[in-house]
Tab-separated table of C-alpha atoms and ligand atoms in Angstrom:
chain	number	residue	atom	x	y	z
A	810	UNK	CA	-143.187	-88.341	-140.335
A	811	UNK	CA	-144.164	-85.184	-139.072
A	812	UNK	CA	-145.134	-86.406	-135.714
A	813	UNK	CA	-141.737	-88.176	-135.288
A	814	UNK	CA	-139.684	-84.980	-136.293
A	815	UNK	CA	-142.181	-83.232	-133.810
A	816	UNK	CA	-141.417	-85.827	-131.265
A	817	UNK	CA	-137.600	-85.604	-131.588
A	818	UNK	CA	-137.637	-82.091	-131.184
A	819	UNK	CA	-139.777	-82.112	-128.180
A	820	UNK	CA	-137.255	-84.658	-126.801
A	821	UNK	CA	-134.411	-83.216	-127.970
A	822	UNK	CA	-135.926	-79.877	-126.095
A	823	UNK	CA	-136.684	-81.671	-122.724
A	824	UNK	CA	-132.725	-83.475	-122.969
A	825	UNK	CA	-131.599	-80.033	-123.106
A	826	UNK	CA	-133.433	-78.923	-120.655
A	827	UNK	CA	-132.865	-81.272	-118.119
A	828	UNK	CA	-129.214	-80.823	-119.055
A	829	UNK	CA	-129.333	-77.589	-117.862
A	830	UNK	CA	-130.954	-78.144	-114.618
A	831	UNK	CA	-128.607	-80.752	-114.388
A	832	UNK	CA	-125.852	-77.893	-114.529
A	833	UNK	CA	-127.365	-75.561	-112.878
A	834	UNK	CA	-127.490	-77.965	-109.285
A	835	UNK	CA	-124.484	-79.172	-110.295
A	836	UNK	CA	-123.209	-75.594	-110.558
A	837	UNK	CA	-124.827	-74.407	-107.156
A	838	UNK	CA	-123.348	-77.523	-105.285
A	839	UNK	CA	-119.948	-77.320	-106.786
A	840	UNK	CA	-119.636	-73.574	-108.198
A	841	UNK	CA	-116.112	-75.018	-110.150
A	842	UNK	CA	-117.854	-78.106	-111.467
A	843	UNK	CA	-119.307	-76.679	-114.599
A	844	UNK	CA	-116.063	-77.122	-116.890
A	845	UNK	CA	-116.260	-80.669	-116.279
A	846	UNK	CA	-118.785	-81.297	-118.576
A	847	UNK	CA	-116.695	-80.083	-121.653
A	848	UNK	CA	-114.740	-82.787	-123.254
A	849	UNK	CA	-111.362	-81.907	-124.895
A	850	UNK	CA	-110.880	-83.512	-128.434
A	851	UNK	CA	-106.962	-83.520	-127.911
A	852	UNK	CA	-104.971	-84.606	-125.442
A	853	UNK	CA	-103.961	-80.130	-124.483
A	854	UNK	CA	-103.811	-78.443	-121.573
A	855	UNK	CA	-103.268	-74.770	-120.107
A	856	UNK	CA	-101.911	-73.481	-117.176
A	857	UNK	CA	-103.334	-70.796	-114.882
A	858	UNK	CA	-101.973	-69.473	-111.802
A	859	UNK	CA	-104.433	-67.276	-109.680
A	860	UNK	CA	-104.124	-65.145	-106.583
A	861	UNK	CA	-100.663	-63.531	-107.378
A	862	UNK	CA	-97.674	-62.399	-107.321
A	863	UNK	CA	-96.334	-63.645	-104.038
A	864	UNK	CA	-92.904	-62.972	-103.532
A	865	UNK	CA	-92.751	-66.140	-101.777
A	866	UNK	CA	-93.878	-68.724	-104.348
A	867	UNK	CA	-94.033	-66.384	-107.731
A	868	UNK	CA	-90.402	-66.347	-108.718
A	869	UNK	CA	-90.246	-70.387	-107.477
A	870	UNK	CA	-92.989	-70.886	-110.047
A	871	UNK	CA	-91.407	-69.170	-112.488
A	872	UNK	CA	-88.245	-70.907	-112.254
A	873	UNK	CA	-90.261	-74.241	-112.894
A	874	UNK	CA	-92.000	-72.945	-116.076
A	875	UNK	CA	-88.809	-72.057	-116.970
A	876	UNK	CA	-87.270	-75.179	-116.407
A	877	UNK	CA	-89.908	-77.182	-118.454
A	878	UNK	CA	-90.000	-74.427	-121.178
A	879	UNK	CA	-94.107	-73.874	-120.505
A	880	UNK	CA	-95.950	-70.769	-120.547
A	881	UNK	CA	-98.761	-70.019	-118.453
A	882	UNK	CA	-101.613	-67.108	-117.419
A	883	UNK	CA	-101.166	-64.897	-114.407
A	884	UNK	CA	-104.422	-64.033	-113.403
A	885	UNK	CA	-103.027	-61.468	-111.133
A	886	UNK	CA	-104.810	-59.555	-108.014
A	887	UNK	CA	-104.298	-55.614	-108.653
A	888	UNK	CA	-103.592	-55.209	-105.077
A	889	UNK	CA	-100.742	-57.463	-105.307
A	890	UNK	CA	-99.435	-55.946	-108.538
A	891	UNK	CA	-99.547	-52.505	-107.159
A	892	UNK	CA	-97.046	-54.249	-104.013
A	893	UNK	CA	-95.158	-56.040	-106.692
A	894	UNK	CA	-94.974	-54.642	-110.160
A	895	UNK	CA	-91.473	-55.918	-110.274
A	896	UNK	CA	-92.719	-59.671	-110.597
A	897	UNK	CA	-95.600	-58.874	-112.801
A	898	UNK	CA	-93.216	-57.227	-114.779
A	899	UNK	CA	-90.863	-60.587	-114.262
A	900	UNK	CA	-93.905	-62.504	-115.202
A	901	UNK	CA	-94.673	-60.964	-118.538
A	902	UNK	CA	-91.091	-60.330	-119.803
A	903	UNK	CA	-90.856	-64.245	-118.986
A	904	UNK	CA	-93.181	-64.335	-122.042
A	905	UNK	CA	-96.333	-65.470	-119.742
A	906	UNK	CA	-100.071	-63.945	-120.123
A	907	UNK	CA	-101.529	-61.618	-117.853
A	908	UNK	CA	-105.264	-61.770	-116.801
A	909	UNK	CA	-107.321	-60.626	-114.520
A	910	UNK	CA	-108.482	-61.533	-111.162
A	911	UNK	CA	-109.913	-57.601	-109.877
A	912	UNK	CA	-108.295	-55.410	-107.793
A	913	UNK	CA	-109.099	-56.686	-103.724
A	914	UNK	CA	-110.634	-60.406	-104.469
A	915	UNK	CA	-113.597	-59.263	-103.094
A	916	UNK	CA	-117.101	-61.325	-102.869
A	917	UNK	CA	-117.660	-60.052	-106.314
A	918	UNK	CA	-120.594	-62.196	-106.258
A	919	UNK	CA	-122.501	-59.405	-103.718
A	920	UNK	CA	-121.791	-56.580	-106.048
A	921	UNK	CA	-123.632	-54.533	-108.030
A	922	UNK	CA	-122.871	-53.448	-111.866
A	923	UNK	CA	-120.756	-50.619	-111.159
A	924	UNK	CA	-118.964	-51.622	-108.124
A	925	UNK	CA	-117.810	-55.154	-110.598
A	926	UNK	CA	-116.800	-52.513	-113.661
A	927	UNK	CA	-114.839	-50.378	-111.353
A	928	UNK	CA	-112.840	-53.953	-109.688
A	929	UNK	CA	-112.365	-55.008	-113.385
A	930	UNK	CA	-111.176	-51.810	-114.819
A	931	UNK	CA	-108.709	-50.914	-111.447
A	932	UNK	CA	-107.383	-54.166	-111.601
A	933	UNK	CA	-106.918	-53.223	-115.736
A	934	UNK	CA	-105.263	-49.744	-115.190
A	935	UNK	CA	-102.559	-51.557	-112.655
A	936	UNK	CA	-101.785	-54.480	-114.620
A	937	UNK	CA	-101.683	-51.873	-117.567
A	938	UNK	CA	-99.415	-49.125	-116.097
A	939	UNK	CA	-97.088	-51.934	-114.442
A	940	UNK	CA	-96.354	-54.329	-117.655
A	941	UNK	CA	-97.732	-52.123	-120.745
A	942	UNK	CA	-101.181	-53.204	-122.864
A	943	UNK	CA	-99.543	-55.476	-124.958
A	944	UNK	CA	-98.638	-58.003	-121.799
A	945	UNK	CA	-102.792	-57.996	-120.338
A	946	UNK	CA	-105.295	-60.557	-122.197
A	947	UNK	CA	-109.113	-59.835	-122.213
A	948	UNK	CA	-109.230	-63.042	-119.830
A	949	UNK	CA	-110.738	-62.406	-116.396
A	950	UNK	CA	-111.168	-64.746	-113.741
A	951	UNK	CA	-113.854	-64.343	-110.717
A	952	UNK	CA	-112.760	-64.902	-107.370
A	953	UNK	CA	-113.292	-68.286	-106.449
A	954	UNK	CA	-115.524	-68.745	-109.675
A	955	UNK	CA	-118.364	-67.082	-107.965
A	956	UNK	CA	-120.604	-65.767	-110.580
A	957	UNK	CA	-123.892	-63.731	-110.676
A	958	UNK	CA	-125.945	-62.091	-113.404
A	959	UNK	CA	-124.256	-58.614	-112.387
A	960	UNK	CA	-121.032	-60.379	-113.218
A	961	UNK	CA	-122.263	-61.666	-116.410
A	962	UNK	CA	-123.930	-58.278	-117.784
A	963	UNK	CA	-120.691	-56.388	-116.459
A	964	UNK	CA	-118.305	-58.505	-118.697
A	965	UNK	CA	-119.469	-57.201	-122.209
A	966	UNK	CA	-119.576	-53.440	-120.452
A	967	UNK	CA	-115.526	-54.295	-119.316
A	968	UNK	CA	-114.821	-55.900	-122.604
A	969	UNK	CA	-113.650	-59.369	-120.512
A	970	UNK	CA	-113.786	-62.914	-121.481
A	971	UNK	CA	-114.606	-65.097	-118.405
A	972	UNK	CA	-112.319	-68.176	-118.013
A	973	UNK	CA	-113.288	-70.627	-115.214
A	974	UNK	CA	-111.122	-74.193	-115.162
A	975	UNK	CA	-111.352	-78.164	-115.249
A	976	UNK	CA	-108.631	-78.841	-113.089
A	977	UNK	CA	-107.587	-78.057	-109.595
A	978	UNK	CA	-104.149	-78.746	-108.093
A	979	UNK	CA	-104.813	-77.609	-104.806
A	980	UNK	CA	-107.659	-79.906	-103.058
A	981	UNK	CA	-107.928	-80.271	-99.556
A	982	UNK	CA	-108.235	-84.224	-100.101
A	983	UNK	CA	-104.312	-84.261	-101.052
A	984	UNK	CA	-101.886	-83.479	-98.890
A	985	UNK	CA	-98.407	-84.663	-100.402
A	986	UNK	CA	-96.523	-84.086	-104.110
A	987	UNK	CA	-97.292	-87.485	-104.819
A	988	UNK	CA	-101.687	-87.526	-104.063
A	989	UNK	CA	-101.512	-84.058	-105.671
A	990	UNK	CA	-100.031	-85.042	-108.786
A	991	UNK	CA	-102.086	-89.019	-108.850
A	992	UNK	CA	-105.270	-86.494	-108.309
A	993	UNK	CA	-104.613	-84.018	-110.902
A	994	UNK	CA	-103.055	-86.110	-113.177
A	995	UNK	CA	-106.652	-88.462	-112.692
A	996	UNK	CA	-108.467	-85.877	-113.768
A	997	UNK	CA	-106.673	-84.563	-116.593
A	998	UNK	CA	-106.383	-87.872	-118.296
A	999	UNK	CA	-110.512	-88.463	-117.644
A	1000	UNK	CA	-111.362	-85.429	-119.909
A	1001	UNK	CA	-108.296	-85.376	-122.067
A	1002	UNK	CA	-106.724	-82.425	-120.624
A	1003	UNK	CA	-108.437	-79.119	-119.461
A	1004	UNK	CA	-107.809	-75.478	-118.438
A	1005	UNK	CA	-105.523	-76.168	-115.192
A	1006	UNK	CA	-106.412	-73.774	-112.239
A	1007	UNK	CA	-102.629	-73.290	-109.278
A	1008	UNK	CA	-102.148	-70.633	-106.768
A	1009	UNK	CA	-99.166	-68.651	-106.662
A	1010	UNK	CA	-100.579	-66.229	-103.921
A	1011	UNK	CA	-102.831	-65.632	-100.722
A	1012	UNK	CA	-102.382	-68.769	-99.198
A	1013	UNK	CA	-99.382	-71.233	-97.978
A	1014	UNK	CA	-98.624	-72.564	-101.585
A	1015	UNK	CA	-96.023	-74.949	-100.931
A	1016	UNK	CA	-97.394	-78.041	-101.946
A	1017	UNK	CA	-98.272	-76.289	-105.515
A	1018	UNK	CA	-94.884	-75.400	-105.425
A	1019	UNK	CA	-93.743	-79.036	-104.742
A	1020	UNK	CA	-96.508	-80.882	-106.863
A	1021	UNK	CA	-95.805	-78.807	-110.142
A	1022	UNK	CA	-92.754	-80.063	-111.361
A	1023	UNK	CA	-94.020	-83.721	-111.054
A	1024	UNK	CA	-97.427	-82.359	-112.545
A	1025	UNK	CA	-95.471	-81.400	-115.376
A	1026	UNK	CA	-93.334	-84.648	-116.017
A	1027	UNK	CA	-95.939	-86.828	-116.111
A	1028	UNK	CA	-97.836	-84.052	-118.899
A	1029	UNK	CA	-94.729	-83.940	-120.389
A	1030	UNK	CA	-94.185	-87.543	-120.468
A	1031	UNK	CA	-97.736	-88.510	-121.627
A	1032	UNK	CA	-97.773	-86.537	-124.605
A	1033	UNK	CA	-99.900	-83.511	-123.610
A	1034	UNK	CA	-99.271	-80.378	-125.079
A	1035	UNK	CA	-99.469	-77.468	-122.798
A	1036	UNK	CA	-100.644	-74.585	-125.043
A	1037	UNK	CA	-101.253	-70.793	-124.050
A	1038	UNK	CA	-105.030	-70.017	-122.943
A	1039	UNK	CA	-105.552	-68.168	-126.462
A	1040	UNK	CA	-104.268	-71.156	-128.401
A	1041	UNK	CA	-106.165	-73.324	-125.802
A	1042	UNK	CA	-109.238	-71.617	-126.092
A	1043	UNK	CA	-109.015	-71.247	-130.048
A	1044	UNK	CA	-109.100	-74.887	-130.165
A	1045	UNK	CA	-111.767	-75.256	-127.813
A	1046	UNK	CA	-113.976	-72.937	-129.994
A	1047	UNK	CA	-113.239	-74.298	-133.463
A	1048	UNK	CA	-113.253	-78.131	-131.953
A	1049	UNK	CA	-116.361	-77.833	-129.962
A	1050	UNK	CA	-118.332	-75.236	-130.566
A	1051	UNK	CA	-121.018	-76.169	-127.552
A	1052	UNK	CA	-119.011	-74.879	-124.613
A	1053	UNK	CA	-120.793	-74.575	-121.988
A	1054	UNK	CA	-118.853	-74.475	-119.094
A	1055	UNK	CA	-115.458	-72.407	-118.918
A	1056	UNK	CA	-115.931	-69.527	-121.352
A	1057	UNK	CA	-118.846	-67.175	-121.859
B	291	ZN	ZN1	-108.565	-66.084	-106.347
């Protein structure tokens, strides 16, 4: 008897710890992968927009939450929000979340302790000073989902939770509405929903801006429920308590 509970344990032990290889190559192959281990227990989603505010896609994207009642998480560059405090301002009297994505989108990746506190805590102060405390969320989100063990350690000393995603809507493998929204769609329905990762900044975003609306519909139309990231997360934590990937 002794020997078997000896023997599960050891098995149990080596499971887990090929598991975690398992995530760590994953991880080091596709640095956005990790999330896609968790499984969601109900059919939810949240919506993220990163890289922001543009003044050429932010108030389109806004219009489109609007349209389809949702709220969603800015996870704002402080740069950006020093240019535009008018949007961000937009953004949270529009009853969305504001999060953090630092100050420059630098390689965070490459920096040490300090240089990561000050990004956080700039990009803070801005977000802060432009839309008052009660609009910025403890959320912070690493540019490009780079992360290293400076990042890690620097979170507790910033007081930040890091949110990563599931889903993707841009993808260089889809290039109109329609693939976008078939892709996304794909993979929300294969884990039951997720943490949904758009751009409303940087780049040319007007696919995102052309896919969302459809993404929408069909959420809409399927019965998902498209939650804030604190209500999203909440779930997550009381549901299944095990997550590995998004949140740390
Ligand atoms: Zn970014």
């Amino acid at each position: 008897m002794k020997k078997h509970r000896i023997l599960s344990i050891g098995l149990l032990l080596t499971a887990g710890f090929a598991l975690l290889l398992s995530i760590q190559s994953i991880s080091k192959k596709w640095p956005h992968a990790k999330a896609a281990l968790v499984i969601i227990p109900e059919k939810t989603v949240t919506l993220t927009f990163d890289d922001g505010p543009d003044p050429r896609f932010t108030p389109t994207v806004l219009q489109i939450l609007s349209d389809y009642q949702v709220n969603a998480t800015f996870f704002v560059v402080g740069q950006n929000t020093a240019k535009h405090p008018d949007l961000v301002r937009r953004i949270a009297a529009e009853g969305h979340a504001l999060a953090n994505h630092t100050y420059t989108h630098p390689h965070l990746e490459e920096f040490q302790k300090d240089q990561v506190v000050s990004e956080l805590t700039a990009a803070d102060r801005i977000m802060t000073e432009v839309a008052g405390r009660s609009a910025v969320t403890p959320y912070f989100r690493p540019p490009r989902g780079n992360i290293s063990s400076n990042i890690l350690q620097s979170l507790k000393l910033s007081g930040k939770q890091m949110v990563l995603w599931n889903v993707c809507v841009e993808n260089s493998s889809t290039h109109t509405p329609e693939e976008v929204r078939s892709r996304v769609m794909r993979e929300i329905r294969e884990r039951n929903g997720g943490i949904i990762l758009a751009h409303d900044g940087d780049l040319d975003r007007s696919l995102t801006v052309q896919s969302l609306p459809l993404i929408l519909r069909d959420l809409k139309q399927e019965g998902y429920r498209i939650v804030t990231l604190s209500d999203y997360l909440e779930q997550q934590t009381r549901k299944a308590k095990e997550d590995i990937g998004f949140v740390f």
